[in-house]
Tab-separated table of C-alpha atoms in Angstrom:
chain	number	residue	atom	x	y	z
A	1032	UNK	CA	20.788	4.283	-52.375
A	1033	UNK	CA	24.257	6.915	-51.810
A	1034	UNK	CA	26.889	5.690	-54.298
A	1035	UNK	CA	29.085	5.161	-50.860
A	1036	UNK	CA	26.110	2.179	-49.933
A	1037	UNK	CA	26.008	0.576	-53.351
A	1038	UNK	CA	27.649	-2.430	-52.674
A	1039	UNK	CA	29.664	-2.593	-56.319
A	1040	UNK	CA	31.195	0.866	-54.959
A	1041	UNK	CA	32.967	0.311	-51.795
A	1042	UNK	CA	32.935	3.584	-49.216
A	1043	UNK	CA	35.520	6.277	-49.411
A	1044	UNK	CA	37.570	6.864	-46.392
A	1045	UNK	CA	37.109	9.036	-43.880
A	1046	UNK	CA	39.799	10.210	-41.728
A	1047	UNK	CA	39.607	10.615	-38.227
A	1048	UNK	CA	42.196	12.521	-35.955
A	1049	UNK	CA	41.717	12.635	-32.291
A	1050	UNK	CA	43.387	14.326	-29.565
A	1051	UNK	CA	43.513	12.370	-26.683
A	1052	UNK	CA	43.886	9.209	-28.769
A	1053	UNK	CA	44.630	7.025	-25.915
A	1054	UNK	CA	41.730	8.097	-23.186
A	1055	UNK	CA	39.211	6.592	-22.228
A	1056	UNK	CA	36.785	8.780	-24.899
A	1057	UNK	CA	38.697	7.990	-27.880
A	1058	UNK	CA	39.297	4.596	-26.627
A	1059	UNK	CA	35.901	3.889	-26.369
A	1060	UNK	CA	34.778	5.323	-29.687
A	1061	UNK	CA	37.597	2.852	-31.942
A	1062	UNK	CA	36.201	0.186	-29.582
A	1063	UNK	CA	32.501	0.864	-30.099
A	1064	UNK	CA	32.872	1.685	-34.077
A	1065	UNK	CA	34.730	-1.290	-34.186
A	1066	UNK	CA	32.090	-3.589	-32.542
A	1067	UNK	CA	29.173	-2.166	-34.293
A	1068	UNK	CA	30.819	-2.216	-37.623
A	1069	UNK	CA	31.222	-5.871	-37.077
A	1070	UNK	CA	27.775	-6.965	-35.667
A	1071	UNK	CA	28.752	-6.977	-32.456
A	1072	UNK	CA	26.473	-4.310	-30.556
A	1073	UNK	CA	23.506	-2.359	-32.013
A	1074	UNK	CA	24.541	0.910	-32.628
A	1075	UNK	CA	22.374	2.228	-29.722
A	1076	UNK	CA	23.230	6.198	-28.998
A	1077	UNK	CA	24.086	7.317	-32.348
A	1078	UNK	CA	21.656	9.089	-33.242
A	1079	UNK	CA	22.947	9.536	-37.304
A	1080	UNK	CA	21.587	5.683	-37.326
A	1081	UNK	CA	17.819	6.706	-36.084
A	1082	UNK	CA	15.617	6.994	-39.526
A	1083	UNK	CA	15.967	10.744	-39.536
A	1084	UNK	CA	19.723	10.601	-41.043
A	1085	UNK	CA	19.001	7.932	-43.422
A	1086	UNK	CA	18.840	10.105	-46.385
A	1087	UNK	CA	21.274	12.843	-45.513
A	1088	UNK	CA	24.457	10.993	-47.131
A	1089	UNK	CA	26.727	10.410	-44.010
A	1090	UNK	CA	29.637	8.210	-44.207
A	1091	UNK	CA	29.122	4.624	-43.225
A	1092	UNK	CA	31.336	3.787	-39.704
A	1093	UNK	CA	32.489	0.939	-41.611
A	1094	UNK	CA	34.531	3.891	-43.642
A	1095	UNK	CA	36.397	5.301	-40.708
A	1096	UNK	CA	40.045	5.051	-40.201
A	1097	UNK	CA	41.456	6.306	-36.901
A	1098	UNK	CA	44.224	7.895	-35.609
A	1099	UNK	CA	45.303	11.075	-33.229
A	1100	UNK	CA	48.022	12.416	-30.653
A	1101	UNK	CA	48.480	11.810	-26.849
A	1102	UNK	CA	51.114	12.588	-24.448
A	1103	UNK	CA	50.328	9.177	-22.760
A	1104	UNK	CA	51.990	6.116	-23.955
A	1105	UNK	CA	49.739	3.067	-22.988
A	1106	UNK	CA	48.617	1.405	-25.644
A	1107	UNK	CA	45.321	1.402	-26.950
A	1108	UNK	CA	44.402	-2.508	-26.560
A	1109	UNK	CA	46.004	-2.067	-22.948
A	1110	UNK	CA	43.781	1.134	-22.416
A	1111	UNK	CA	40.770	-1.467	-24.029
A	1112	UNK	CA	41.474	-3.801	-21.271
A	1113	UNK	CA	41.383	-1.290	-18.392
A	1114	UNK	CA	37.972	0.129	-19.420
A	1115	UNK	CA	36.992	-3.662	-19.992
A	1116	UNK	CA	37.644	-4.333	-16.188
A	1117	UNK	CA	36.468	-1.469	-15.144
A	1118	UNK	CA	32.878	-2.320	-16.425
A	1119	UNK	CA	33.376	0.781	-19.062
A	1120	UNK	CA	33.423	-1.553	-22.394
A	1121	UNK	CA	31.488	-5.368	-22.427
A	1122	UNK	CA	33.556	-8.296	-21.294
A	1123	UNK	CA	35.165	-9.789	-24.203
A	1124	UNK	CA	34.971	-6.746	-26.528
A	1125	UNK	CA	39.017	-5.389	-26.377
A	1126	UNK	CA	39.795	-9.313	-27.376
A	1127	UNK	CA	37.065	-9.007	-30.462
A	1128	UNK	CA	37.942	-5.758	-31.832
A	1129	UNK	CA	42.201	-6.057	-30.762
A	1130	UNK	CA	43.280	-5.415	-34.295
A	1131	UNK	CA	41.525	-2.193	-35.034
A	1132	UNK	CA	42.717	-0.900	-31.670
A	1133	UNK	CA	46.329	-2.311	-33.069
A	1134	UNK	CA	45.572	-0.490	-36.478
A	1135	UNK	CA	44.601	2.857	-34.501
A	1136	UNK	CA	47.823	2.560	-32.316
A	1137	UNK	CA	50.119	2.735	-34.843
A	1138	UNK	CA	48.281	5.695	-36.260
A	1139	UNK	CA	48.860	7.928	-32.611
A	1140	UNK	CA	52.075	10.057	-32.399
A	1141	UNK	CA	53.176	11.918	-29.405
A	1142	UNK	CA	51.094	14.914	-28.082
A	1143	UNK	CA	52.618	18.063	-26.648
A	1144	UNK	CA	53.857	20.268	-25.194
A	1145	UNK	CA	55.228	17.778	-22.177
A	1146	UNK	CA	57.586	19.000	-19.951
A	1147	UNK	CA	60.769	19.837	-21.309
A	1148	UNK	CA	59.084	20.345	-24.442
A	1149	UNK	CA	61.453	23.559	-25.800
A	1150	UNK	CA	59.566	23.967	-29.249
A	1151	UNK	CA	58.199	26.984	-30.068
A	1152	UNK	CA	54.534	27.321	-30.740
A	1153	UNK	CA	54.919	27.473	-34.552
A	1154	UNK	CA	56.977	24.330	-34.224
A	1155	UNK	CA	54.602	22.543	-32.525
A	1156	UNK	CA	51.996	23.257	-34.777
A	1157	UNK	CA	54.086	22.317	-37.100
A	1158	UNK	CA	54.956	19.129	-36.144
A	1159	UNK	CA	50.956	18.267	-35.293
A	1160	UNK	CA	50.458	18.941	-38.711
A	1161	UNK	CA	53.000	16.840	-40.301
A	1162	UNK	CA	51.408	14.292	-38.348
A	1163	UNK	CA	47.942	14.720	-39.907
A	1164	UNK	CA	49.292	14.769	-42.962
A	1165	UNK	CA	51.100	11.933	-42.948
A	1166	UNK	CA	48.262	10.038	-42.039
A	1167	UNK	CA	46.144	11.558	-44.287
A	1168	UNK	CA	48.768	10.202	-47.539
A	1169	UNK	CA	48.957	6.946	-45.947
A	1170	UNK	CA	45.340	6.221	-45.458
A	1171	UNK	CA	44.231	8.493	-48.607
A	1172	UNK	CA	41.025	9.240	-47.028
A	1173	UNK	CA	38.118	11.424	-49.007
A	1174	UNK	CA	38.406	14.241	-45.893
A	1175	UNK	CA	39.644	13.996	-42.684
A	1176	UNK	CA	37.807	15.019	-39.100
A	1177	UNK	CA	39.993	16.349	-36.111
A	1178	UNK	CA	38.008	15.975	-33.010
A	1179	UNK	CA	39.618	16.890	-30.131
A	1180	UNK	CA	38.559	14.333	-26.748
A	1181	UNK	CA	41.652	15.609	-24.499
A	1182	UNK	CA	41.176	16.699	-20.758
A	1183	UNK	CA	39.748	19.625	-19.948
A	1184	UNK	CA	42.642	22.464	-19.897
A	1185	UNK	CA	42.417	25.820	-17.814
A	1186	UNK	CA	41.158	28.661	-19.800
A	1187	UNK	CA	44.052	30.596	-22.072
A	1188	UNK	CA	45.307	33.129	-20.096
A	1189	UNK	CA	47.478	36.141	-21.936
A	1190	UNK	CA	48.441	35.953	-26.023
A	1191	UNK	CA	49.952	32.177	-25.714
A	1192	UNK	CA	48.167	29.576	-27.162
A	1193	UNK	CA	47.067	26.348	-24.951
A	1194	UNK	CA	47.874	23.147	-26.399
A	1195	UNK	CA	43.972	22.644	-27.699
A	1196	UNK	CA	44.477	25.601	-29.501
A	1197	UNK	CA	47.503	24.505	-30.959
A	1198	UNK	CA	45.818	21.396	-32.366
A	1199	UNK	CA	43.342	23.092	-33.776
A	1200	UNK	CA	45.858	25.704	-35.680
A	1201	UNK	CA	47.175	22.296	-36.811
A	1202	UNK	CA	43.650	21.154	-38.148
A	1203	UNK	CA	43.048	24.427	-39.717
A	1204	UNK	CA	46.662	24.296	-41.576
A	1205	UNK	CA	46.530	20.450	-42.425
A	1206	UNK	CA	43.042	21.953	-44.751
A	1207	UNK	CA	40.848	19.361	-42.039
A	1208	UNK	CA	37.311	20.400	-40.302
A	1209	UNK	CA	37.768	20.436	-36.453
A	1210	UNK	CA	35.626	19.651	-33.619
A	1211	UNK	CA	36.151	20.289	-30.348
A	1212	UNK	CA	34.192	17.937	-27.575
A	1213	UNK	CA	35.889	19.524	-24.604
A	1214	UNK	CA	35.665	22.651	-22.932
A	1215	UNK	CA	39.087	23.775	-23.610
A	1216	UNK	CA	39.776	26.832	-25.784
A	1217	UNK	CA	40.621	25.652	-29.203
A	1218	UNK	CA	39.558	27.130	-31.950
A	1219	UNK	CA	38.191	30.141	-29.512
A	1220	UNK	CA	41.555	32.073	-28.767
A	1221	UNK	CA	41.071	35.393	-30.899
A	1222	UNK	CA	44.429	34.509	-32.303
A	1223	UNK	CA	42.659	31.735	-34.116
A	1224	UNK	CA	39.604	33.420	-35.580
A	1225	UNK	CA	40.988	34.779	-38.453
A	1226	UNK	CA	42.138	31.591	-39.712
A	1227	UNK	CA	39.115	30.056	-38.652
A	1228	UNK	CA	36.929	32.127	-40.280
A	1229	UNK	CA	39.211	32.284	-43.965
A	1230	UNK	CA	39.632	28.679	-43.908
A	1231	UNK	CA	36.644	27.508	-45.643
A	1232	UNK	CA	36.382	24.741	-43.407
A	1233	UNK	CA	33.535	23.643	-41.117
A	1234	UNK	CA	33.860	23.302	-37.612
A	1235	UNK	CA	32.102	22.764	-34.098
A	1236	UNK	CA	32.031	22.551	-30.330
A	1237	UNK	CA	32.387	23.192	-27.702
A	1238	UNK	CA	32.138	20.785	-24.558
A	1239	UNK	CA	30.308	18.002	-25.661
A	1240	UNK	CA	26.631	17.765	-23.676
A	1241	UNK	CA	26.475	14.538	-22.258
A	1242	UNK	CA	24.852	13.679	-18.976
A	1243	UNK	CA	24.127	17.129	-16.830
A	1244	UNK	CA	23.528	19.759	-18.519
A	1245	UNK	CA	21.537	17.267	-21.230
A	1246	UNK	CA	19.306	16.707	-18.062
A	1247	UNK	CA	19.283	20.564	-17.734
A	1248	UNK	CA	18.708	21.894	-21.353
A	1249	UNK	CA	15.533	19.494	-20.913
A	1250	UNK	CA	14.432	20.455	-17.686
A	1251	UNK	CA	15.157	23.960	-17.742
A	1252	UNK	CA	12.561	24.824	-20.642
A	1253	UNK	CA	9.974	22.562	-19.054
A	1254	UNK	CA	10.362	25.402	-15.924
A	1255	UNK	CA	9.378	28.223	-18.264
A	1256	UNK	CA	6.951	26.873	-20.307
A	1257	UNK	CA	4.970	26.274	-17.250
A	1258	UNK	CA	5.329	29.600	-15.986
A	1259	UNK	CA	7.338	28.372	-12.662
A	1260	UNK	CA	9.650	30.324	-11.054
A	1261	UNK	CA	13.430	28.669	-10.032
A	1262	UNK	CA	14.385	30.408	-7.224
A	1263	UNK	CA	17.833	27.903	-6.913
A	1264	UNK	CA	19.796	25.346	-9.027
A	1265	UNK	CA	22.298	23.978	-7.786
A	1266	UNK	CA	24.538	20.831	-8.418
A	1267	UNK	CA	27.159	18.168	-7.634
A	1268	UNK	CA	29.373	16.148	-9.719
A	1269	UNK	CA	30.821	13.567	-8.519
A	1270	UNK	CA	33.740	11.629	-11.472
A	1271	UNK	CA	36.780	9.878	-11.131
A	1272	UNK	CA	39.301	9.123	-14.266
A	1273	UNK	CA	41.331	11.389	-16.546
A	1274	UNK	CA	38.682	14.069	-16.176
A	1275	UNK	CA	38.171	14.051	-12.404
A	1276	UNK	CA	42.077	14.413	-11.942
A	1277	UNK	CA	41.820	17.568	-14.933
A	1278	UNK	CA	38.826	18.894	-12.732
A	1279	UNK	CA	40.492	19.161	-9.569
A	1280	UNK	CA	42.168	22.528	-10.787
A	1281	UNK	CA	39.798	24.886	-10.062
A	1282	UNK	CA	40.356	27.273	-13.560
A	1283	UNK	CA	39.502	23.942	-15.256
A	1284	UNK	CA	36.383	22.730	-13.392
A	1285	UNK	CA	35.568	26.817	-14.127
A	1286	UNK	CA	35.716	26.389	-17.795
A	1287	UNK	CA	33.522	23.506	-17.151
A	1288	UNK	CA	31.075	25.197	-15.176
A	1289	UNK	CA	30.672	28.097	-17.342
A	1290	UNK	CA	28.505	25.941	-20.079
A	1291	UNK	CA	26.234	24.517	-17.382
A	1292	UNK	CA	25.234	27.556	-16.438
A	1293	UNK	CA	24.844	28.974	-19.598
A	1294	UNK	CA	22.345	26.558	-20.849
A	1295	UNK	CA	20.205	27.651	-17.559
A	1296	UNK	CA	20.896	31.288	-18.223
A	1297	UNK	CA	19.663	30.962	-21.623
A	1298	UNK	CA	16.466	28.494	-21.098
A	1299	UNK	CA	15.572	30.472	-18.169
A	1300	UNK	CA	15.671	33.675	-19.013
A	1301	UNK	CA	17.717	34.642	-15.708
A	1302	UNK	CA	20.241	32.993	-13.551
A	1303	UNK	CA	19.378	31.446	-10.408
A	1304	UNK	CA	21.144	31.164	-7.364
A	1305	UNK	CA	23.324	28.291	-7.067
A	1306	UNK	CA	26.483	26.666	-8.769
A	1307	UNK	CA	27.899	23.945	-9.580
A	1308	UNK	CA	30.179	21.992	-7.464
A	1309	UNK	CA	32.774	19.032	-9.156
A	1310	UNK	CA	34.572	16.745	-6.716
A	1311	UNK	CA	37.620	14.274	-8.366
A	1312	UNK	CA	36.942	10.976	-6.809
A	1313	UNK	CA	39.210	8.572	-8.072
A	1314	UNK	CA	37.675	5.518	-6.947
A	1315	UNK	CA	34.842	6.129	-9.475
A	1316	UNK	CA	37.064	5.430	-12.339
A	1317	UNK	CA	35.133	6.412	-15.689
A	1318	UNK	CA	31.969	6.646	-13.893
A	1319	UNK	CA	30.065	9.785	-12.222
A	1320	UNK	CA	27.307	10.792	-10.457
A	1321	UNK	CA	25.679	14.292	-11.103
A	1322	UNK	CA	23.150	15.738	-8.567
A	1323	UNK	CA	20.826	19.114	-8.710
A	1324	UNK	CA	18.570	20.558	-6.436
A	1325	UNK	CA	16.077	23.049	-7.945
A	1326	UNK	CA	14.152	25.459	-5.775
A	1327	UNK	CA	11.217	26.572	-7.501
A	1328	UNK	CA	7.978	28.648	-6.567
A	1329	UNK	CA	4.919	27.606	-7.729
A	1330	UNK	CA	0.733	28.447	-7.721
A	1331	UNK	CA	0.770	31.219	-4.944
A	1332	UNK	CA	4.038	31.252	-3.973
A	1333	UNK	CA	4.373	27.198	-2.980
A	1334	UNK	CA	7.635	26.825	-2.415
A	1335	UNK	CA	8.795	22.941	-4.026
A	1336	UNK	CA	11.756	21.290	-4.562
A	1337	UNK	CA	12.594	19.343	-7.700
A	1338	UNK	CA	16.080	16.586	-7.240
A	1339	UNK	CA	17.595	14.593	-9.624
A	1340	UNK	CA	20.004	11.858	-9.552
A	1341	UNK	CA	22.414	11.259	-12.784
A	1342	UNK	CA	24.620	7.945	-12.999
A	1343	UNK	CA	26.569	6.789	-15.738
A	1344	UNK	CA	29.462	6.160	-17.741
A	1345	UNK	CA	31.095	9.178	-19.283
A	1346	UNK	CA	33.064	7.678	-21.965
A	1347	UNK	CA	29.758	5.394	-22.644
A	1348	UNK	CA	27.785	8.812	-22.899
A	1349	UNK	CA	30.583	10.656	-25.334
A	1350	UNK	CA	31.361	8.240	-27.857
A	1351	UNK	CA	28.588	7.695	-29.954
A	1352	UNK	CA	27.792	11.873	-29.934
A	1353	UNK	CA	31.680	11.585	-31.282
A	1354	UNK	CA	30.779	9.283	-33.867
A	1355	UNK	CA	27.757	11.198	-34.665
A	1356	UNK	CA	29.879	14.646	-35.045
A	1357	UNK	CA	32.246	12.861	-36.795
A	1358	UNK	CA	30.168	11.753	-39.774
A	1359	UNK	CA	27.994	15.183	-39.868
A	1360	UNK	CA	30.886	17.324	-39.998
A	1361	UNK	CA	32.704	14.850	-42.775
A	1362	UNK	CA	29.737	15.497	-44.388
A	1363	UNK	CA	29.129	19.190	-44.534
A	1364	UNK	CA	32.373	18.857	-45.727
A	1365	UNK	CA	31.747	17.171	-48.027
A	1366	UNK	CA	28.663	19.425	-49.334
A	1367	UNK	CA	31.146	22.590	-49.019
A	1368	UNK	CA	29.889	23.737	-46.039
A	1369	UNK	CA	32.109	26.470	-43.967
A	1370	UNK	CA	32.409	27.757	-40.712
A	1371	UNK	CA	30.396	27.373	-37.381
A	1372	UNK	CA	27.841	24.166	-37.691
A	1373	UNK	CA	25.372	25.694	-35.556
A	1374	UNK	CA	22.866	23.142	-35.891
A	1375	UNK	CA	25.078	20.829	-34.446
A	1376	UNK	CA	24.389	22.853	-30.999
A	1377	UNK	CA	22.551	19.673	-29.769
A	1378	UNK	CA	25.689	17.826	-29.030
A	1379	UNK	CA	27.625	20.751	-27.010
A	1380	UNK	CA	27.343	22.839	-23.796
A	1381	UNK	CA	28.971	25.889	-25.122
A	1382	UNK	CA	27.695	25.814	-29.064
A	1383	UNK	CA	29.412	27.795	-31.599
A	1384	UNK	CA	26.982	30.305	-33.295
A	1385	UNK	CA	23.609	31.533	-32.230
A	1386	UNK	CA	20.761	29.239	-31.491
A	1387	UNK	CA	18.658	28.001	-28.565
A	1388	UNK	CA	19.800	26.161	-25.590
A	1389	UNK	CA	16.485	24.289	-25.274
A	1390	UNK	CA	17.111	20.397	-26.437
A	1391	UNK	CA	14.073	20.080	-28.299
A	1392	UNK	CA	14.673	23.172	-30.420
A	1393	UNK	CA	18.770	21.833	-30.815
A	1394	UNK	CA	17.072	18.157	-32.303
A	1395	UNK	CA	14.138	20.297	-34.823
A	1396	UNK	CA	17.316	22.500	-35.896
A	1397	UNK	CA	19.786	19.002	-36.390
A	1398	UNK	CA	16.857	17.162	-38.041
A	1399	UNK	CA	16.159	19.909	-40.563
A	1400	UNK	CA	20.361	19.640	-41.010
A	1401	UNK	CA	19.875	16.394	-42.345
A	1402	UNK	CA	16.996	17.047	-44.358
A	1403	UNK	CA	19.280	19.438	-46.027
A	1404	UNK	CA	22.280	17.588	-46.138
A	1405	UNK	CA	20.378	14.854	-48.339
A	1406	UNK	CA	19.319	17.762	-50.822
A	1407	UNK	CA	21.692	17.497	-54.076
A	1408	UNK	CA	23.026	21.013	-53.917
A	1409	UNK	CA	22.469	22.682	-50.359
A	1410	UNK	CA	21.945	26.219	-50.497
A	1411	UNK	CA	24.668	28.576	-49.403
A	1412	UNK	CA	26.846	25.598	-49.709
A	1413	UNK	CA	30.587	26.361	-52.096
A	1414	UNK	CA	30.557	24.249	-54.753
A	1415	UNK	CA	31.246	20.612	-53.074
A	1416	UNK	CA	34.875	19.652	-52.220
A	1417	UNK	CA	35.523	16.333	-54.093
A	1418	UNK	CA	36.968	13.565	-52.387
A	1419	UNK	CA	40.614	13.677	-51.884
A	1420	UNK	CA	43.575	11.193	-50.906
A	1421	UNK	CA	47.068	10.603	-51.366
A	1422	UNK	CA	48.924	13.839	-52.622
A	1423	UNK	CA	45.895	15.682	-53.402
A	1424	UNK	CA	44.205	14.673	-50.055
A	1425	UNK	CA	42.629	17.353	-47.548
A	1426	UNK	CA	45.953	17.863	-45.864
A	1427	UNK	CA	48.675	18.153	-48.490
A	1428	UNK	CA	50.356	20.652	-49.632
A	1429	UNK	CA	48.485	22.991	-46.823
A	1430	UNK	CA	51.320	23.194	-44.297
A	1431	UNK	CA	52.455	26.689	-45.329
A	1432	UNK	CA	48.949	28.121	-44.833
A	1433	UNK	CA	48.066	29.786	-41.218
């Protein structure tokens, strides 16, 4: 049994920072870690608690501690009670789980830029990672996670950085492994890859794969392995919320797009004809609907038609992978792992690294991750980083570093 599941040695800490700390997303993960930690609900969707991850040394849920920036300012038990009526979390959970929501709320400082906002971009970065820190020396966690679960911003246009890649400068100066769930640029912006890459940190994203392109990275394969010809794909989505509102600029819903078709691209071999269309339909709230036609030839030219029909609940969908990227990245971490997690590729659209766009490839390459994250030294690994809190934690004494 890991020293962190002996029960005479209680878990160390982990740290977890999210952007977007009051959406629906991040809402729904402090919810859902809450009520499985608890007994509550079965931890059904994380797929670090299938047998497979037993071994590889990932921190227990029990041993997160949240906390994050927003430029919103309803509270999280409020936001809890919203996604409660709107069918999004079980009746009766916000009530069960209202002081961890409390305990996360106090942990969320304001977001930015907002408008107004006359800080410089150093400043702000600055500021973000005062924040992290702070939390960091008040919690003294082992390591700290930054996962960013913010709307989906329009793609970085000149030298300036977007606010997701400010974050992420932040998570790279505060010493902290980042991930990045949305299709925003983060860590991406050349300005950033330097640091990135001299950090010694791991990291991951982007765009987190949740409903259809997961449909397509399975389908997709299944096309060319049986030697049949897609002439078309095309598709509809159909989502209300935070993210329908974000997707109704059309450079947004582009950086969203751009991963779909990827993933077809690459499992293909070609791209077809078609694209995908995303409609903001508020009345949906935090649910969507996702719809592709597929023209494909078959035997002799038959000509056949292949539709499917995605419903579900977005936030329902993300959270757990969140959890799951959460404790894998601690982890690597933790094992002095650096850079680009590419076998993490089976929880994104737009995966950092090279590897295969085919789901059942992504799972053989994140299974054989946790086989090797349960070896006791992991080749190519630096020499472990130790656990860390208070004034020696992950994020002191880092601010000056870019």
């Amino acid at each position: 049994m890991p020293a962190s599941d002996s029960p005479s040695v209680p878990p160390q800490r982990v740290g977890v920072w999210l952007v977007g700390a009051r959406g629906s997303v991040a809402t729904t993960v402090v919810a859902g870690c809450a009520a499985i930690t608890a007994g509550l609900h079965p931890p059904t969707g994380l797929v670090t608690e299938t047998p497979a991850f037993a071994e590889a040394g990932l921190p227990p849920l029990a041993s997160l501690v949240f906390g994050g920036h927003d430029t919103l300012d309803c509270p999280l038990p409020k936001r809890a009670e919203a996604l409660e009526a709107g069918g999004v979390l079980p009746p009766g959970l916000p009530a069960a789980v209202t002081a961890e929501l409390a305990a996360a709320e106090r942990e969320i400082r304001p977001g930015g830029p907002t408008p107004g906002d006359t800080r410089t971009e150093q400043e702000l970065i600055a500021a973000f990672t005062t924040d992290i820190t702070e939390f960091v020396r008040r919690h003294a966690p082992a390591r700290a996670v930054v996962v960013n679960v913010a709307s989906t911003e329009p793609p970085a246009a000149g030298g300036a950085l977007p606010p997701s890649s400010l974050y992420a400068a932040a998570a790279l100066r505060a010493g902290c492994p980042y991930v990045n769930f949305t299709p925003s640029t983060g860590l991406h912006h050349p300005a950033l890859r330097t640091a990135a890459e001299s950090s010694g940190l791991p990291y991951a994203g982007r765009d987190g794969k949740t409903g259809q392109t997961l449909l397509r990275s399975v389908l997709g394969p299944m096309f060319t392995q049986r030697a049949l010809r897609v002439r078309a794909w095309s598709g509809t989505n159909l989502l209300g919320g935070g993210d329908g509102a974000a997707l109704a600029d059309p450079a947004a819903a582009a950086a969203k797009n751009a991963g779909k078709e990827r993933v077809l691209t690459d499992t293909l071999g070609t791209a077809p004809e078609g694209e995908v269309h995303i409609d903001d339909v508020p009345a949906l709230g935090d649910w969507k609907t996702a719809w592709d036609h597929v023209a494909f030839d078959g035997f002799l030219g038959t000509r056949m038609v292949l539709q499917t029909i995605w419903q579900g609940c977005d936030s329902a969908l993300a959270a757990p992978l969140v959890l799951d990227l959460v404790r894998l990245t601690a982890r690597a971490d933790e094992a002095g792992l650096s850079g680009p997690l590419t076998e993490l590729a089976f929880y994104f659209k737009d995966p950092v690294g090279n590897g295969p766009s085919a789901l059942a490839e992504q799972y053989t390459a994140l299974t054989a991750f946790a086989r090797r994250l349960a070896e006791p030294r992991l080749p190519g690994a630096t020499e472990g980083r130790p656990a860390r809190g208070g004034d020696s934690g992950p994020c002191a004494s880092s601010g000056e570093k870019r």
